[in-house]
């Protein structure tokens, strides 16, 4: 990907997340989702109690906070969005958690030579345009046998395993974006496999819940993945329409977050 395109994507992503701070906090207080997803990923990656963890694309620190609280981890989190980092610093009062502004492609500018037991991308890898470069750089920040892992953008799957996002757009007569993510799962997985000796894939699945999806995709940064050419108010109004289109399939449909992790 061209450097100019990468810079543009990062500017857009940072702006989207700067505009999402309150929405993310409201969503997490209601659902506790990112905390739960973090623990699923940490378990797959074998993050032990008291580990030193690098939290890449940490947002407002929901992942870092739960790793400290539940696993007594020391966490350095960083994110491209100054707004999210500032909110996290105001919310989290924990000596084991430090949050900084930083670019996922160059974690060494934040870590400053410190080595970690694990580096995790919780719901972040898919919006990083130079994800393979980031994974290599993150691996270089790990101790020997350190673990590296990510959780990935949700799928909406029918009983037969088919992806239902296209059906949502079709039934609503709405144009589907060329890509809902910046980096595909396959590309992120390939990057992880290049860094690790052995990679384990997993998933977190739960029943289709229209209200959950509406809340999640009404976050400005997430709604942009569905309707990138529209302004936020237009996106917000279309989100309920999009997921209401699956009411007939709801009983047999599931939401799936894919996970992958390995040791260097």
CSV table of C-alpha atoms in Angstrom, one decimal, residues 92-211:
chain,number,residue,atom,x,y,z
A,92,UNK,CA,-8.4,4.7,34.6
A,93,UNK,CA,-6.6,5.3,37.9
A,94,UNK,CA,-4.4,2.2,38.1
A,95,UNK,CA,-0.6,2.2,38.6
A,96,UNK,CA,-0.2,-0.9,36.5
A,97,UNK,CA,-1.7,0.8,33.4
A,98,UNK,CA,0.0,3.5,31.2
A,99,UNK,CA,-1.6,4.9,28.1
A,100,UNK,CA,0.2,6.8,25.4
A,101,UNK,CA,-0.4,8.2,21.9
A,102,UNK,CA,1.5,6.2,19.3
A,103,UNK,CA,1.4,4.6,15.9
A,104,UNK,CA,0.9,0.8,15.6
A,105,UNK,CA,3.6,0.6,12.9
A,106,UNK,CA,6.3,1.9,15.3
A,107,UNK,CA,5.6,0.6,18.8
A,108,UNK,CA,9.3,1.0,19.7
A,109,UNK,CA,8.8,4.8,19.9
A,110,UNK,CA,6.5,4.1,22.9
A,111,UNK,CA,8.1,1.0,24.4
A,112,UNK,CA,11.6,2.6,24.3
A,113,UNK,CA,13.4,-0.7,24.6
A,114,UNK,CA,11.2,-2.4,27.1
A,115,UNK,CA,10.4,-6.0,26.4
A,116,UNK,CA,6.9,-7.6,27.0
A,117,UNK,CA,5.4,-11.0,27.7
A,118,UNK,CA,2.6,-10.4,25.2
A,119,UNK,CA,1.4,-7.9,22.6
A,120,UNK,CA,-2.3,-7.9,21.9
A,121,UNK,CA,-4.4,-6.1,19.2
A,122,UNK,CA,-8.0,-6.2,20.7
A,123,UNK,CA,-10.4,-5.2,17.9
A,124,UNK,CA,-7.7,-3.1,16.3
A,125,UNK,CA,-5.7,-5.0,13.7
A,126,UNK,CA,-8.3,-4.6,11.0
A,127,UNK,CA,-8.1,-0.8,10.9
A,128,UNK,CA,-4.3,-0.8,10.7
A,129,UNK,CA,-3.2,-0.3,7.0
A,130,UNK,CA,0.4,-1.5,7.6
A,131,UNK,CA,-0.6,-4.4,9.8
A,132,UNK,CA,2.1,-6.8,8.7
A,133,UNK,CA,4.8,-4.2,9.5
A,134,UNK,CA,3.1,-3.5,12.8
A,135,UNK,CA,3.1,-7.2,13.7
A,136,UNK,CA,6.8,-7.6,13.0
A,137,UNK,CA,7.6,-4.5,15.0
A,138,UNK,CA,5.4,-5.7,17.9
A,139,UNK,CA,7.2,-9.1,17.8
A,140,UNK,CA,10.5,-7.3,18.2
A,141,UNK,CA,9.2,-5.8,21.5
A,142,UNK,CA,8.6,-9.2,23.0
A,143,UNK,CA,10.7,-11.4,25.3
A,144,UNK,CA,11.7,-14.8,24.1
A,145,UNK,CA,8.6,-17.1,23.9
A,146,UNK,CA,6.4,-14.0,24.1
A,147,UNK,CA,2.9,-14.2,22.6
A,148,UNK,CA,1.3,-12.1,19.9
A,149,UNK,CA,-2.4,-12.1,19.1
A,150,UNK,CA,-5.4,-10.3,17.7
A,151,UNK,CA,-9.2,-10.3,17.7
A,152,UNK,CA,-11.0,-9.4,14.4
A,153,UNK,CA,-14.0,-7.5,13.1
A,154,UNK,CA,-17.3,-9.4,13.7
A,155,UNK,CA,-18.9,-11.8,11.2
A,156,UNK,CA,-22.7,-12.3,11.1
A,157,UNK,CA,-23.1,-15.9,10.2
A,158,UNK,CA,-26.1,-18.0,9.1
A,159,UNK,CA,-26.6,-21.6,10.3
A,160,UNK,CA,-24.8,-22.8,7.3
A,161,UNK,CA,-21.8,-20.6,8.0
A,162,UNK,CA,-22.5,-18.1,5.2
A,163,UNK,CA,-21.8,-14.4,5.9
A,164,UNK,CA,-25.0,-12.3,6.1
A,165,UNK,CA,-23.6,-8.8,5.9
A,166,UNK,CA,-24.1,-8.8,2.1
A,167,UNK,CA,-27.8,-9.9,2.6
A,168,UNK,CA,-28.4,-6.9,4.9
A,169,UNK,CA,-27.2,-4.4,2.3
A,170,UNK,CA,-29.1,-6.2,-0.5
A,171,UNK,CA,-32.4,-6.2,1.4
A,172,UNK,CA,-32.1,-2.6,2.3
A,173,UNK,CA,-31.1,-1.6,-1.2
A,174,UNK,CA,-28.0,0.0,0.2
A,175,UNK,CA,-24.5,-0.1,-1.5
A,176,UNK,CA,-22.1,-2.2,0.4
A,177,UNK,CA,-18.6,-0.8,0.8
A,178,UNK,CA,-15.8,-2.4,-1.2
A,179,UNK,CA,-14.2,-3.4,2.1
A,180,UNK,CA,-15.5,-3.1,5.6
A,181,UNK,CA,-12.0,-3.4,7.0
A,182,UNK,CA,-8.6,-1.9,6.1
A,183,UNK,CA,-6.7,-5.2,6.6
A,184,UNK,CA,-8.4,-8.5,5.9
A,185,UNK,CA,-8.4,-11.4,8.4
A,186,UNK,CA,-6.3,-13.5,5.9
A,187,UNK,CA,-3.6,-10.8,5.6
A,188,UNK,CA,-3.5,-10.3,9.4
A,189,UNK,CA,-3.3,-14.0,9.9
A,190,UNK,CA,-0.5,-14.3,7.4
A,191,UNK,CA,1.4,-11.5,9.1
A,192,UNK,CA,1.0,-13.3,12.5
A,193,UNK,CA,2.2,-16.6,11.0
A,194,UNK,CA,5.3,-14.9,9.7
A,195,UNK,CA,6.2,-13.7,13.2
A,196,UNK,CA,5.2,-16.8,15.2
A,197,UNK,CA,6.3,-20.5,15.3
A,198,UNK,CA,2.8,-21.8,15.7
A,199,UNK,CA,-0.5,-19.9,15.4
A,200,UNK,CA,-3.7,-21.0,17.1
A,201,UNK,CA,-7.0,-19.7,15.8
A,202,UNK,CA,-10.2,-19.4,17.9
A,203,UNK,CA,-13.5,-17.6,18.0
A,204,UNK,CA,-16.0,-16.1,20.4
A,205,UNK,CA,-19.6,-16.7,19.2
A,206,UNK,CA,-22.9,-15.5,20.7
A,207,UNK,CA,-26.5,-15.4,19.4
A,208,UNK,CA,-27.5,-12.7,17.0
A,209,UNK,CA,-28.8,-9.7,19.0
A,210,UNK,CA,-30.1,-6.8,16.9
A,211,UNK,CA,-29.8,-4.3,19.7
